[in-house]
Coordinates of C-alpha atoms in Angstrom, one line a residue:
Chain A
X7 CA 83.0 -110.7 31.9
X8 CA 80.4 -113.6 33.7
X9 CA 77.9 -111.1 34.1
X10 CA 77.5 -110.3 30.1
X11 CA 77.8 -114.3 29.8
X12 CA 75.1 -114.8 32.0
X13 CA 73.1 -112.0 30.2
X14 CA 73.4 -113.1 27.0
X15 CA 72.6 -116.8 27.6
X16 CA 69.3 -115.5 29.9
X17 CA 68.5 -113.3 26.7
X18 CA 68.7 -116.2 24.4
X19 CA 66.6 -118.5 26.8
X20 CA 64.0 -115.9 27.0
X21 CA 63.8 -115.2 23.5
X22 CA 63.5 -118.8 22.2
X23 CA 59.9 -119.3 23.1
X24 CA 59.1 -115.8 21.8
X25 CA 61.2 -116.2 18.6
X26 CA 59.5 -119.8 17.8
X27 CA 55.7 -118.7 18.4
X28 CA 56.5 -115.4 16.7
X29 CA 57.6 -117.1 13.4
X30 CA 54.5 -119.2 13.7
X31 CA 52.6 -116.0 13.9
X32 CA 54.4 -114.6 11.0
X33 CA 53.3 -117.5 8.5
X34 CA 49.8 -117.1 9.5
X35 CA 50.2 -113.3 9.4
X36 CA 51.3 -113.5 5.7
X37 CA 48.4 -115.8 5.1
X38 CA 46.2 -113.1 6.1
X39 CA 45.0 -114.7 9.5
X40 CA 44.3 -112.5 12.6
X41 CA 45.9 -115.2 14.7
X42 CA 46.0 -114.4 18.3
X43 CA 45.8 -118.1 19.5
X44 CA 49.5 -118.4 19.8
X45 CA 49.0 -117.9 23.7
X46 CA 46.7 -121.1 24.0
X47 CA 48.7 -123.2 21.4
X48 CA 52.0 -122.6 23.6
X49 CA 50.1 -123.4 26.9
X50 CA 48.7 -126.4 25.3
X51 CA 52.2 -127.3 24.0
X52 CA 53.9 -127.1 27.2
X53 CA 51.4 -129.5 29.1
X54 CA 51.1 -131.9 26.5
X55 CA 55.0 -131.9 26.4
X56 CA 55.1 -132.4 30.1
X57 CA 52.4 -135.1 30.0
X58 CA 54.5 -137.2 27.4
X59 CA 58.2 -136.6 28.7
X60 CA 56.6 -137.6 32.4
X61 CA 54.8 -140.9 30.9
X62 CA 56.8 -142.0 28.3
X63 CA 59.9 -141.1 30.0
X64 CA 62.0 -139.4 27.1
X65 CA 62.2 -135.9 26.0
X66 CA 61.5 -136.7 22.4
X67 CA 58.2 -137.9 23.2
X68 CA 57.7 -135.0 25.3
X69 CA 58.6 -132.3 22.3
X70 CA 56.0 -135.0 20.1
X71 CA 53.3 -134.6 22.3
X72 CA 53.8 -131.1 23.0
X73 CA 53.4 -130.5 19.1
X74 CA 50.6 -132.6 19.2
X75 CA 48.7 -130.8 21.6
X76 CA 49.4 -127.2 19.9
X77 CA 48.1 -129.2 16.7
X78 CA 45.1 -130.0 18.3
X79 CA 44.5 -126.1 19.1
X80 CA 45.2 -125.2 15.3
X81 CA 42.5 -128.0 14.0
X82 CA 40.2 -126.4 16.2
X83 CA 40.8 -123.0 15.0
X84 CA 40.7 -124.4 11.5
X85 CA 37.5 -125.9 12.0
X86 CA 35.9 -123.1 13.6
X87 CA 37.6 -120.2 11.7
X88 CA 37.9 -121.8 8.0
X89 CA 35.4 -124.3 7.8
X90 CA 32.6 -122.6 9.8
X91 CA 33.9 -119.0 9.2
X92 CA 33.7 -117.8 12.9
X93 CA 35.2 -114.4 13.2
X94 CA 39.4 -115.2 13.8
X95 CA 39.6 -112.8 16.9
X96 CA 36.5 -114.7 18.7
X97 CA 37.9 -118.2 17.4
X98 CA 41.3 -117.1 19.0
X99 CA 40.1 -115.7 22.4
X100 CA 38.0 -118.9 22.9
X101 CA 40.8 -120.9 22.0
X102 CA 43.1 -119.1 24.6
X103 CA 40.3 -119.6 27.3
X104 CA 39.9 -123.3 26.1
X105 CA 43.7 -124.0 26.4
X106 CA 43.6 -122.5 29.9
X107 CA 40.8 -124.3 31.2
X108 CA 41.6 -127.5 29.5
X109 CA 45.4 -127.5 30.6
X110 CA 43.8 -126.5 34.4
X111 CA 41.4 -129.2 34.2
X112 CA 43.7 -132.1 32.8
X113 CA 46.4 -130.7 35.6
X114 CA 44.0 -131.7 38.2
X115 CA 42.3 -134.7 36.3
X116 CA 45.7 -136.5 35.6
X117 CA 48.3 -135.4 38.1
X118 CA 45.9 -134.5 41.1
X119 CA 47.5 -131.1 41.6
X120 CA 46.7 -127.4 41.7
X121 CA 48.8 -124.8 40.6
X122 CA 52.0 -126.7 39.2
X123 CA 53.4 -129.9 38.7
X124 CA 56.7 -131.0 39.3
X125 CA 58.2 -134.4 39.5
X126 CA 61.8 -135.8 38.9
X127 CA 60.3 -138.1 36.5
X128 CA 59.7 -135.2 33.9
X129 CA 62.7 -136.0 31.5
X130 CA 64.0 -132.3 30.0
X131 CA 65.6 -131.7 26.8
X132 CA 69.3 -131.8 26.8
X133 CA 71.7 -129.2 26.5
X134 CA 74.1 -129.3 23.5
X135 CA 77.8 -129.3 24.7
X136 CA 80.4 -128.8 21.5
X137 CA 83.4 -130.3 23.0
X138 CA 85.7 -128.3 20.7
X139 CA 84.3 -124.7 20.6
X140 CA 83.8 -124.9 24.5
X141 CA 87.2 -124.0 24.9
X142 CA 87.1 -120.8 22.8
X143 CA 87.2 -117.8 25.2
X144 CA 83.8 -116.0 26.0
X145 CA 82.2 -117.2 22.8
X146 CA 82.4 -120.7 24.0
X147 CA 80.4 -120.4 26.8
X148 CA 77.7 -119.0 24.5
X149 CA 77.8 -121.5 21.6
X150 CA 78.2 -124.5 23.9
X151 CA 75.6 -125.7 26.4
X152 CA 72.4 -124.2 24.7
X153 CA 69.4 -126.2 24.7
X154 CA 68.5 -128.2 21.8
X155 CA 65.2 -126.0 21.1
X156 CA 67.4 -122.8 21.2
X157 CA 69.2 -124.5 18.0
X158 CA 66.1 -125.5 16.3
X159 CA 64.6 -122.1 16.8
X160 CA 67.8 -120.9 15.0
X161 CA 67.4 -123.2 12.3
X162 CA 63.7 -122.4 12.2
X163 CA 64.3 -118.8 11.5
X164 CA 66.3 -119.1 8.5
X165 CA 63.9 -121.9 7.2
X166 CA 61.1 -119.2 7.6
X167 CA 62.8 -116.7 5.9
X168 CA 63.7 -119.0 2.9
X169 CA 60.3 -120.5 2.8
X170 CA 58.4 -117.3 2.8
X171 CA 60.7 -115.5 0.2
X172 CA 62.1 -118.0 -2.0
X173 CA 59.8 -120.8 -2.5
X174 CA 56.4 -121.7 -4.5
X175 CA 54.5 -122.3 -1.3
X176 CA 55.6 -118.9 0.2
X177 CA 54.5 -117.0 -2.7
X178 CA 51.1 -118.7 -2.4
X179 CA 51.5 -117.8 1.3
X180 CA 51.5 -114.5 0.8
X181 CA 49.2 -114.2 -2.1
X182 CA 46.7 -115.7 0.3
X183 CA 47.0 -112.5 3.0
X184 CA 47.3 -110.3 -0.4
X185 CA 44.4 -111.0 -2.2
X186 CA 42.9 -114.5 -1.8
X187 CA 40.6 -114.2 -4.6
X188 CA 43.1 -113.8 -7.1
X189 CA 44.9 -117.1 -5.3
X190 CA 41.7 -118.8 -5.5
X191 CA 41.0 -118.0 -9.1
X192 CA 44.5 -119.0 -10.3
X193 CA 43.4 -122.6 -8.8
X194 CA 45.1 -122.8 -5.3
X195 CA 42.7 -122.9 -2.6
X196 CA 43.3 -120.1 -0.1
X197 CA 41.6 -122.0 2.6
X198 CA 44.2 -124.8 2.0
X199 CA 47.2 -122.4 2.4
X200 CA 45.6 -120.7 5.5
X201 CA 44.9 -124.3 7.0
X202 CA 48.6 -125.2 6.4
X203 CA 49.9 -121.9 7.9
X204 CA 47.9 -122.8 11.0
X205 CA 49.3 -126.3 11.3
X206 CA 52.9 -125.0 10.8
X207 CA 52.3 -122.1 13.5
X208 CA 51.1 -124.9 15.9
X209 CA 54.2 -127.0 15.3
X210 CA 56.2 -124.1 16.1
X211 CA 54.2 -122.9 19.2
X212 CA 54.3 -126.5 20.2
X213 CA 58.1 -126.6 20.5
X214 CA 57.9 -122.9 22.1
X215 CA 55.6 -124.6 24.5
X216 CA 58.2 -127.8 25.2
X217 CA 61.1 -125.3 25.4
X218 CA 59.2 -123.5 28.1
X219 CA 58.2 -126.6 30.2
X220 CA 60.9 -128.8 29.4
X221 CA 64.2 -126.6 28.7
X222 CA 63.6 -123.3 30.6
X223 CA 62.3 -125.4 33.6
X224 CA 61.1 -128.3 34.0
X225 CA 57.7 -128.3 35.3
X226 CA 54.1 -127.2 34.2
X227 CA 52.4 -124.5 36.2
X228 CA 49.0 -123.0 35.2
X229 CA 49.2 -120.2 32.5
X230 CA 52.5 -120.8 32.4
X231 CA 52.7 -119.3 28.8
X232 CA 52.0 -115.9 30.9
X233 CA 51.4 -113.5 28.0
X234 CA 54.3 -114.8 25.6
X235 CA 52.0 -115.4 23.0
X236 CA 50.8 -112.0 23.0
X237 CA 54.4 -110.2 23.1
X238 CA 55.2 -112.4 20.0
X239 CA 51.9 -111.1 18.4
X240 CA 53.3 -107.8 19.0
X241 CA 56.6 -108.9 17.6
X242 CA 55.0 -109.9 14.3
X243 CA 53.2 -106.7 13.9
X244 CA 56.1 -104.7 14.6
X245 CA 58.1 -105.9 11.6
X246 CA 55.2 -106.8 9.7
X247 CA 56.1 -110.4 9.5
X248 CA 59.6 -110.3 8.4
X249 CA 61.6 -113.5 10.0
X250 CA 64.7 -111.8 10.4
X251 CA 62.9 -108.9 12.1
X252 CA 61.1 -111.4 14.3
X253 CA 64.4 -112.7 15.6
X254 CA 66.0 -109.1 16.3
X255 CA 63.0 -108.1 18.1
X256 CA 62.7 -111.5 20.2
X257 CA 66.2 -110.8 21.2
X258 CA 65.7 -107.4 22.1
X259 CA 62.6 -108.7 24.4
X260 CA 64.6 -111.4 25.9
X261 CA 67.3 -109.1 26.7
X262 CA 64.9 -106.8 28.7
X263 CA 63.8 -109.9 30.3
X264 CA 67.5 -111.2 31.1
X265 CA 68.0 -107.5 32.3
X266 CA 65.1 -108.1 34.7
X267 CA 66.8 -110.9 36.3
X268 CA 69.7 -108.9 37.0
X269 CA 67.9 -105.9 38.2
X270 CA 66.3 -107.7 41.0
X271 CA 68.9 -107.1 43.4
X272 CA 68.1 -103.4 43.5
X273 CA 64.4 -103.4 42.3
X274 CA 61.2 -105.3 43.5
X275 CA 60.9 -108.5 41.4
X276 CA 57.4 -107.2 40.1
X277 CA 58.9 -104.1 38.5
X278 CA 61.7 -106.2 36.7
X279 CA 59.4 -108.7 35.6
X280 CA 57.2 -105.7 33.5
X281 CA 60.4 -105.0 31.6
X282 CA 59.4 -107.1 28.4
X283 CA 56.1 -105.6 28.4
X284 CA 56.9 -101.9 28.8
X285 CA 59.7 -102.9 26.0
X286 CA 57.0 -103.9 23.5
X287 CA 55.1 -100.8 24.4
X288 CA 58.3 -98.8 23.7
X289 CA 59.0 -100.8 20.5
X290 CA 55.4 -100.3 19.5
X291 CA 55.6 -96.6 20.0
X292 CA 58.7 -96.3 17.8
X293 CA 56.9 -98.6 15.3
X294 CA 54.0 -96.2 15.0
X295 CA 56.1 -93.1 14.9
X296 CA 58.0 -94.3 11.9
X297 CA 54.5 -95.1 10.2
X298 CA 53.0 -92.0 11.0
X299 CA 56.1 -90.0 9.7
X300 CA 56.2 -92.3 6.3
X301 CA 52.6 -92.5 5.5
X302 CA 50.4 -89.9 4.2
X303 CA 47.0 -89.3 6.2
X304 CA 44.1 -90.4 4.0
Chain B
X2 CA 12.7 -115.1 19.0
X3 CA 15.0 -116.7 16.0
X4 CA 18.0 -115.4 18.0
X5 CA 16.9 -116.8 21.0
X6 CA 16.4 -120.5 19.6
X7 CA 19.8 -120.2 17.9
X8 CA 21.5 -119.3 21.2
X9 CA 19.7 -122.2 23.3
X10 CA 20.6 -124.6 20.4
X11 CA 24.5 -123.7 20.6
X12 CA 24.3 -123.9 24.4
X13 CA 22.8 -127.5 24.3
X14 CA 25.4 -128.3 21.4
X15 CA 28.1 -127.2 24.2
X16 CA 26.5 -129.2 26.7
X17 CA 26.4 -132.1 24.5
X18 CA 30.0 -131.8 24.0
X19 CA 30.7 -131.8 27.5
X20 CA 28.6 -134.4 28.4
X21 CA 30.6 -136.7 25.9
X22 CA 34.0 -135.6 27.7
X23 CA 32.0 -136.6 30.8
X24 CA 31.2 -140.2 29.5
X25 CA 34.8 -140.9 28.4
X26 CA 35.8 -140.1 31.9
X27 CA 33.1 -142.5 33.3
X28 CA 31.1 -139.5 35.0
X29 CA 27.5 -139.4 35.0
X30 CA 26.7 -136.4 32.7
X31 CA 23.0 -136.1 34.1
X32 CA 24.1 -136.3 37.7
X33 CA 26.9 -133.8 37.1
X34 CA 25.1 -131.2 35.2
X35 CA 22.1 -131.9 38.0
X36 CA 24.3 -130.9 40.5
X37 CA 25.7 -127.8 38.6
X38 CA 22.5 -126.2 38.2
X39 CA 21.0 -127.6 41.6
X40 CA 24.0 -126.1 43.1
X41 CA 23.4 -122.6 41.9
X42 CA 19.5 -122.5 41.6
X43 CA 18.3 -124.7 44.3
X44 CA 17.1 -122.0 46.7
X45 CA 16.9 -118.4 47.3
X46 CA 20.4 -118.0 49.0
X47 CA 22.3 -120.0 46.4
X48 CA 20.5 -117.7 43.5
X49 CA 21.8 -114.7 45.5
X50 CA 25.4 -115.9 45.6
X51 CA 25.0 -116.3 41.7
X52 CA 23.7 -112.6 41.1
X53 CA 26.7 -111.4 43.4
X54 CA 29.3 -113.4 41.6
X55 CA 27.7 -112.2 38.2
X56 CA 28.4 -108.6 39.1
X57 CA 32.1 -108.6 37.8
X58 CA 30.9 -110.8 34.7
X59 CA 28.3 -108.6 33.8
X60 CA 30.2 -105.3 34.3
X61 CA 33.7 -106.3 32.3
X62 CA 31.1 -108.1 29.7
X63 CA 29.1 -104.7 29.3
X64 CA 32.8 -102.9 29.3
X65 CA 34.0 -105.3 26.2
X66 CA 30.4 -105.0 24.6
X67 CA 30.4 -101.2 24.2
X68 CA 34.0 -101.1 23.3
X69 CA 33.6 -103.7 20.7
X70 CA 30.3 -102.5 19.4
X71 CA 32.0 -98.9 19.2
X72 CA 35.2 -99.8 17.5
X73 CA 37.9 -99.8 19.8
X74 CA 39.2 -103.1 20.4
X75 CA 39.9 -102.4 24.5
X76 CA 41.1 -106.0 25.7
X77 CA 42.2 -104.3 28.7
X78 CA 39.4 -105.2 31.1
X79 CA 41.7 -107.6 33.2
X80 CA 44.1 -104.3 34.0
X81 CA 41.4 -102.0 34.4
X82 CA 39.6 -104.5 37.0
X83 CA 42.6 -104.6 39.1
X84 CA 43.5 -100.9 38.8
X85 CA 40.0 -100.1 39.6
X86 CA 39.8 -102.8 42.8
X87 CA 43.3 -101.2 43.9
X88 CA 42.0 -97.7 43.9
X89 CA 39.0 -98.5 45.9
X90 CA 41.1 -100.4 48.3
X91 CA 43.5 -97.6 48.8
X92 CA 40.5 -95.2 49.4
X93 CA 38.9 -97.8 51.9
X94 CA 42.1 -98.1 53.8
X95 CA 43.1 -94.4 54.2
X96 CA 39.5 -92.4 54.1
X97 CA 36.9 -93.1 56.5
X98 CA 33.5 -91.5 55.8
X99 CA 30.2 -92.4 56.9
X100 CA 28.6 -95.2 54.8
X101 CA 26.3 -93.0 52.6
X102 CA 29.0 -91.1 51.3
X103 CA 31.8 -93.8 51.5
X104 CA 30.3 -96.1 49.1
X105 CA 29.7 -93.6 46.3
X106 CA 33.3 -92.3 46.8
X107 CA 34.8 -95.5 46.6
X108 CA 32.6 -96.7 43.7
X109 CA 33.8 -93.4 41.8
X110 CA 37.3 -93.9 42.8
X111 CA 37.4 -97.3 41.5
X112 CA 35.8 -96.3 38.0
X113 CA 38.2 -93.3 38.0
X114 CA 41.1 -96.0 38.3
X115 CA 39.9 -98.1 35.8
X116 CA 39.4 -94.7 33.2
X117 CA 42.7 -93.7 33.8
X118 CA 44.3 -97.1 33.1
X119 CA 42.2 -97.2 29.6
X120 CA 42.8 -93.5 29.2
X121 CA 46.4 -94.4 28.9
X122 CA 45.9 -96.9 26.2
X123 CA 43.4 -94.3 24.6
X124 CA 46.3 -91.5 24.8
X125 CA 48.8 -93.8 23.0
X126 CA 46.3 -94.6 20.4
X127 CA 45.6 -90.6 20.3
X128 CA 49.0 -89.3 20.0
X129 CA 51.1 -91.8 18.7
X130 CA 48.8 -94.1 16.8
X131 CA 49.5 -97.2 18.9
X132 CA 47.0 -100.1 18.3
X133 CA 44.8 -100.3 21.5
X134 CA 44.4 -104.2 21.3
X135 CA 48.4 -104.5 22.0
X136 CA 48.7 -101.7 24.4
X137 CA 45.5 -102.7 26.7
X138 CA 47.0 -106.3 26.7
X139 CA 50.7 -105.0 27.7
X140 CA 48.8 -102.7 30.4
X141 CA 47.0 -106.0 31.5
X142 CA 50.2 -107.5 32.5
X143 CA 51.8 -104.4 33.8
X144 CA 48.5 -103.6 36.1
X145 CA 48.9 -107.5 37.2
X146 CA 52.4 -106.7 38.5
X147 CA 51.8 -103.5 39.8
X148 CA 49.1 -104.4 41.9
X149 CA 51.0 -107.5 42.9
X150 CA 54.0 -105.3 44.2
X151 CA 51.2 -102.9 45.6
X152 CA 49.7 -105.8 48.1
X153 CA 53.2 -107.5 48.7
X154 CA 54.8 -104.3 49.7
X155 CA 53.4 -100.7 50.4
X156 CA 50.0 -102.4 51.5
X157 CA 50.9 -105.5 52.7
X158 CA 49.1 -106.7 55.9
X159 CA 51.3 -107.7 58.4
X160 CA 51.5 -111.2 59.9
X161 CA 49.6 -112.7 56.5
X162 CA 51.2 -115.4 55.1
X163 CA 50.5 -114.5 51.6
X164 CA 50.4 -111.4 49.6
X165 CA 47.1 -109.2 50.9
X166 CA 46.1 -106.0 52.2
X167 CA 44.0 -105.3 55.4
X168 CA 40.6 -105.2 55.6
X169 CA 39.0 -101.8 54.3
X170 CA 37.0 -99.7 56.7
X171 CA 33.6 -101.1 57.4
X172 CA 31.8 -98.2 55.9
X173 CA 33.1 -99.1 52.8
X174 CA 31.4 -102.6 52.8
X175 CA 28.4 -103.1 50.4
X176 CA 25.6 -103.5 52.8
X177 CA 23.5 -106.6 52.5
X178 CA 19.9 -107.3 52.9
X179 CA 19.5 -110.8 53.7
X180 CA 21.3 -112.6 51.4
X181 CA 21.2 -110.1 48.8
X182 CA 24.3 -107.8 48.3
X183 CA 23.4 -104.5 47.2
X184 CA 26.5 -104.6 44.6
X185 CA 23.9 -105.9 42.6
X186 CA 21.8 -102.9 42.5
X187 CA 24.9 -101.2 41.6
X188 CA 25.5 -103.5 38.4
X189 CA 22.0 -103.1 37.3
X190 CA 22.0 -99.4 37.9
X191 CA 25.3 -99.4 35.6
X192 CA 23.4 -101.7 33.1
X193 CA 20.7 -99.4 32.4
X194 CA 22.7 -96.2 32.3
X195 CA 25.0 -97.9 29.8
X196 CA 21.8 -99.4 28.0
X197 CA 20.4 -95.7 27.9
X198 CA 23.7 -94.0 26.8
X199 CA 24.0 -96.5 24.0
X200 CA 20.4 -96.8 22.5
X201 CA 18.9 -93.4 23.6
X202 CA 21.6 -90.6 23.1
X203 CA 23.1 -89.3 20.3
X204 CA 26.6 -90.3 21.3
X205 CA 25.5 -94.0 21.6
X206 CA 24.0 -93.5 18.2
X207 CA 27.2 -92.3 16.9
X208 CA 29.1 -95.0 18.8
X209 CA 27.2 -97.6 17.4
X210 CA 27.5 -96.2 13.5
X211 CA 31.3 -95.9 14.2
X212 CA 31.3 -99.4 15.0
X213 CA 29.7 -100.5 12.3
X214 CA 31.3 -98.6 9.9
X215 CA 33.5 -95.7 10.7
X216 CA 34.2 -94.6 7.3
X217 CA 30.4 -93.6 7.2
X218 CA 30.2 -92.0 10.4
X219 CA 33.0 -89.7 9.5
X220 CA 31.6 -88.9 6.5
X221 CA 28.0 -88.1 8.4
X222 CA 30.2 -85.8 10.9
X223 CA 30.8 -87.9 13.3
X224 CA 34.1 -87.0 15.5
X225 CA 35.6 -90.1 15.8
X226 CA 38.7 -89.3 17.8
X227 CA 36.7 -87.6 20.5
X228 CA 33.9 -90.6 20.5
X229 CA 37.1 -93.0 20.8
X230 CA 38.3 -91.5 24.1
X231 CA 34.8 -91.2 25.5
X232 CA 34.2 -95.3 24.6
X233 CA 37.7 -95.8 26.2
X234 CA 37.3 -94.0 29.2
X235 CA 33.5 -95.4 29.7
X236 CA 34.5 -99.0 29.3
X237 CA 37.8 -98.5 31.4
X238 CA 35.2 -97.1 34.1
X239 CA 32.9 -99.9 34.0
X240 CA 35.9 -102.6 34.2
X241 CA 37.4 -100.6 37.1
X242 CA 33.9 -100.6 38.8
X243 CA 33.5 -104.1 39.0
X244 CA 37.0 -104.2 40.2
X245 CA 36.1 -102.1 43.0
X246 CA 32.8 -103.9 43.6
X247 CA 34.7 -107.3 44.0
X248 CA 36.6 -105.6 47.1
X249 CA 33.7 -104.1 48.5
X250 CA 31.2 -106.7 48.2
X251 CA 33.6 -109.9 48.7
X252 CA 36.4 -110.4 50.6
X253 CA 36.8 -106.5 51.4
X254 CA 40.3 -106.4 51.0
X255 CA 42.6 -106.9 47.7
X256 CA 44.2 -110.4 47.7
X257 CA 46.6 -111.9 45.2
X258 CA 44.6 -113.5 42.4
X259 CA 41.4 -111.4 42.7
X260 CA 39.5 -111.5 39.9
X261 CA 41.9 -113.8 38.0
X262 CA 39.6 -114.7 35.0
X263 CA 36.5 -112.6 35.9
X264 CA 37.5 -110.0 33.2
X265 CA 38.6 -112.5 30.3
X266 CA 35.2 -114.1 30.9
X267 CA 33.5 -110.6 30.9
X268 CA 35.2 -110.4 27.1
X269 CA 33.9 -114.1 26.2
X270 CA 30.6 -113.2 27.5
X271 CA 30.7 -109.7 25.4
X272 CA 31.5 -112.1 22.1
X273 CA 28.8 -114.9 22.8
X274 CA 26.2 -112.1 23.2
X275 CA 27.3 -110.6 20.0
X276 CA 27.9 -107.4 21.9
X277 CA 24.3 -106.6 22.6
X278 CA 23.8 -104.7 25.9
X279 CA 20.8 -107.0 27.2
X280 CA 22.4 -110.2 26.1
X281 CA 25.6 -109.2 28.0
X282 CA 23.4 -109.1 31.2
X283 CA 21.9 -112.6 30.4
X284 CA 24.9 -114.3 29.3
X285 CA 26.8 -112.4 32.7
X286 CA 24.2 -114.1 34.5
X287 CA 24.3 -117.7 33.0
X288 CA 28.0 -117.8 33.2
X289 CA 27.7 -116.8 36.8
X290 CA 25.3 -119.8 37.3
X291 CA 28.0 -122.1 35.7
X292 CA 30.8 -120.6 37.7
X293 CA 28.8 -121.0 40.8
X294 CA 27.3 -124.2 40.0
X295 CA 31.0 -125.7 39.4
X296 CA 32.0 -126.0 43.1
X297 CA 28.6 -127.8 43.7
X298 CA 29.6 -130.2 40.8
X299 CA 32.9 -130.8 42.4
X300 CA 31.5 -131.5 45.9
X301 CA 28.6 -133.8 44.5
X302 CA 30.4 -135.8 41.5
X303 CA 34.3 -135.2 41.9
X304 CA 34.4 -133.4 38.5
X305 CA 36.8 -130.9 38.8
X306 CA 35.2 -127.3 38.8
X307 CA 37.6 -126.5 36.0
X308 CA 35.9 -128.4 33.7
X309 CA 33.5 -125.2 33.6
X310 CA 36.0 -123.0 32.0
X311 CA 36.4 -125.4 29.4
X312 CA 32.8 -125.5 28.9
X313 CA 32.5 -121.9 28.8
X314 CA 34.8 -121.7 25.8
X315 CA 32.8 -124.2 24.2
X316 CA 29.8 -122.3 24.7
X317 CA 31.2 -119.3 23.2
X318 CA 32.6 -121.0 20.1
X319 CA 29.5 -123.2 19.5
X320 CA 27.0 -120.3 20.0
X321 CA 29.1 -117.8 17.8
X322 CA 29.7 -120.5 15.1
X323 CA 26.0 -121.7 14.7
X324 CA 25.1 -118.0 14.8
X325 CA 26.8 -117.5 11.6
X326 CA 26.1 -120.8 10.3
X327 CA 22.2 -120.7 10.8
X328 CA 22.6 -117.3 9.2
X329 CA 24.3 -118.6 6.3
X330 CA 21.7 -121.7 5.9
X331 CA 18.7 -119.1 6.0
X332 CA 20.1 -117.0 3.2
X333 CA 20.9 -119.9 1.2
X334 CA 17.0 -121.0 1.5
X335 CA 15.8 -117.5 0.8
X336 CA 17.9 -117.2 -2.1
X337 CA 17.1 -120.6 -3.5
X338 CA 13.4 -119.5 -2.9
X339 CA 14.0 -116.3 -5.2
X340 CA 15.5 -118.4 -7.7
X341 CA 12.3 -120.9 -8.1
X342 CA 10.3 -117.7 -8.3
X343 CA 12.3 -116.2 -11.1
X344 CA 12.5 -119.2 -13.0
X345 CA 8.7 -120.4 -12.6

C-alpha cells in the first residue's frame, strides 16, 4: 500500500511542472504561436525563484520573483517574435540558450558557485496539510501534504479549460490561431492576443520553475529544467492543446518518472531516467497512428 | 556585400548590449572585449586552438544548416554527436590498427553512429509519421543518458573518480603538425563535400527546392521521402563526425559532459548564418573565437566566461532580427519610390 501511495505522490510531483508549463504552452498553441521557449522560461523561473526566496527570506517573494524571471523571457519573446517578426523557432531556440547562459552566469556572479546552489537560507514552498482529510485511509495521504503549487496547478487546469472554451478571451485566443486576419478585421489585434497568451504562459512557466527549485527540491542547479519544457511541448501537441488532455498526459509522464525511481533498485538509474522520454515517444507513436488512420492522405 | 554589413551591424549591436551589461556590473567593456579577442587571436598558437575548437561547432552547424535548408527539422545534433563520440570511443578502445587505417576507420565509425541515431528519427517519421523535431529532441535525452551509462559501467576506467573511459589507442589520435590539429583538415574536407553536394549535385538541388517549397518540389518530380531519409542520414553523420573528432583530437577519451553545448551552439550557428553553408563555416569560427577567448576574458578581467553564452544568444537574436528588419525597411523604401514614380 505504501508503495502505491509513494508512486502516486511521485507521479503528482513529477507531473506538476510539466502540467503547468504545458498549460502555458496550450494557450500559445491556441494563439497560433510555435512556442518552444517553455524550457527557457521554466529555467529562468527556477533561478529567480531561488534568488527571491534566498534574499527576501520568503517563499511568496520566491514565487513572485520566479514569475517575474519567466516574464522577462516572455517579454524578450514578444519583442523579437511579435514586434520584430523574427521566426518563432529561431526566437525560441535563441531564448532557451539565452536563459541557460543567463542563469549560469548569474549563478556564478551572485552566488559564486558553479553547478548548483543550495543553502539552508532558501525558503521552500510549504506543503498543505488538511487536518480532517488526513485521517481518511489511503486517500488522505495523497490529498493532504501536497505542495501548494500542486493545488495551484490543479486550479490552473480548470481555469484554463474554462477560459479557452467558455470566455470571450478564449474565443479570441482560438481565433488568433485559427484565422488571424479574420480576427484583425473584426477589430481585435491578433498581436495583442498573442502577446497576452505569451505573458500568461510565462506566469505558468514561472510557477513550474518555482516548483522545481522551491518545491520538488530546494536548490538551483545548472540546466535544472532538463528537457521538461520539451516534454510539455510534446504533451501540448499530443492532445492538440486541450487542457484536460494535457492534465492526463502530464500524469502519464509523471507516472513514468515516478516508476523510474522505483525501478532504480533493479536497473541502472540512467535507464530509469529515460522512461519519461521513452513514454513521450510511445505516446507520439499512438497519436501519429491515430491521425494516420483518420486522415486521408492528400 | 549588403548581407555582410547587416551581419556586422547585428554583431555590433549585440556587443553593445553586452557592454551595457558590463558597465552595470562595473567592468570595463573595452578591456574585457580586448582580453576576449586578444586571448583567441594574439598569436599562432591561440588561433590554432580557435580552429580546433571550431571543428565541432562548424560540423554540427553544417548538420543543422543542411537539415533546416532541406526541410527536416533535425534538432538531434546533441544526441547524434554523443552517439558518434561513443562509437569512435568503442572503436578506439577495442580495435588497434596502424594509424593510416585507424583514423579513417574511427571517422567512419563515428559517422555511422550519428547516422544510426538520426536514421532512427527518420524511420519514425517515415513509417509512423512522428514529427522529427520531437523525436530527435527525445532521442537527445536518451542518448545523453545512454552514453552516461556506457561510461559509468561497461566502459568505465577503473580508479577514475568520475565517469570516464580509458584513453583510446594512440593510433586513433588525430596527429598534430606543430600546434595545428589535423581534425581541422577533416572539418574542411567535410565542409567542401557538403558544399559540393548541396550546390553542385542534383540531390542538393532537390533538397534546396524541397526546403523552399516542398509542394513545388513534389510536383516537379522530386521524391520527397527518399530525399528526407538521405538528408537525415547525412546530417546525422555530420553531427556524429563532430563527436568522433572531439574524442580523437581532444581528450582521447569519453568524459562526462563531453561536448555539452557544442551541438546546441551548432544549431545557433546555422540559424545566425541563415542556413547558408559558407556562412555556417564563418560563424562557426567566429563563435569559436568567442568561446576560446572567454577563458582569457575570465583570467584577465574576472568576468565569468559564461557571459559568452549569453552574448552568443544575443548575437543570434539580434542578427536574425536585424536581417528581417533591414529587409523590411529596404522593401518599404523601394515601394515608396515606385509609388512616387507612378504618381509623377
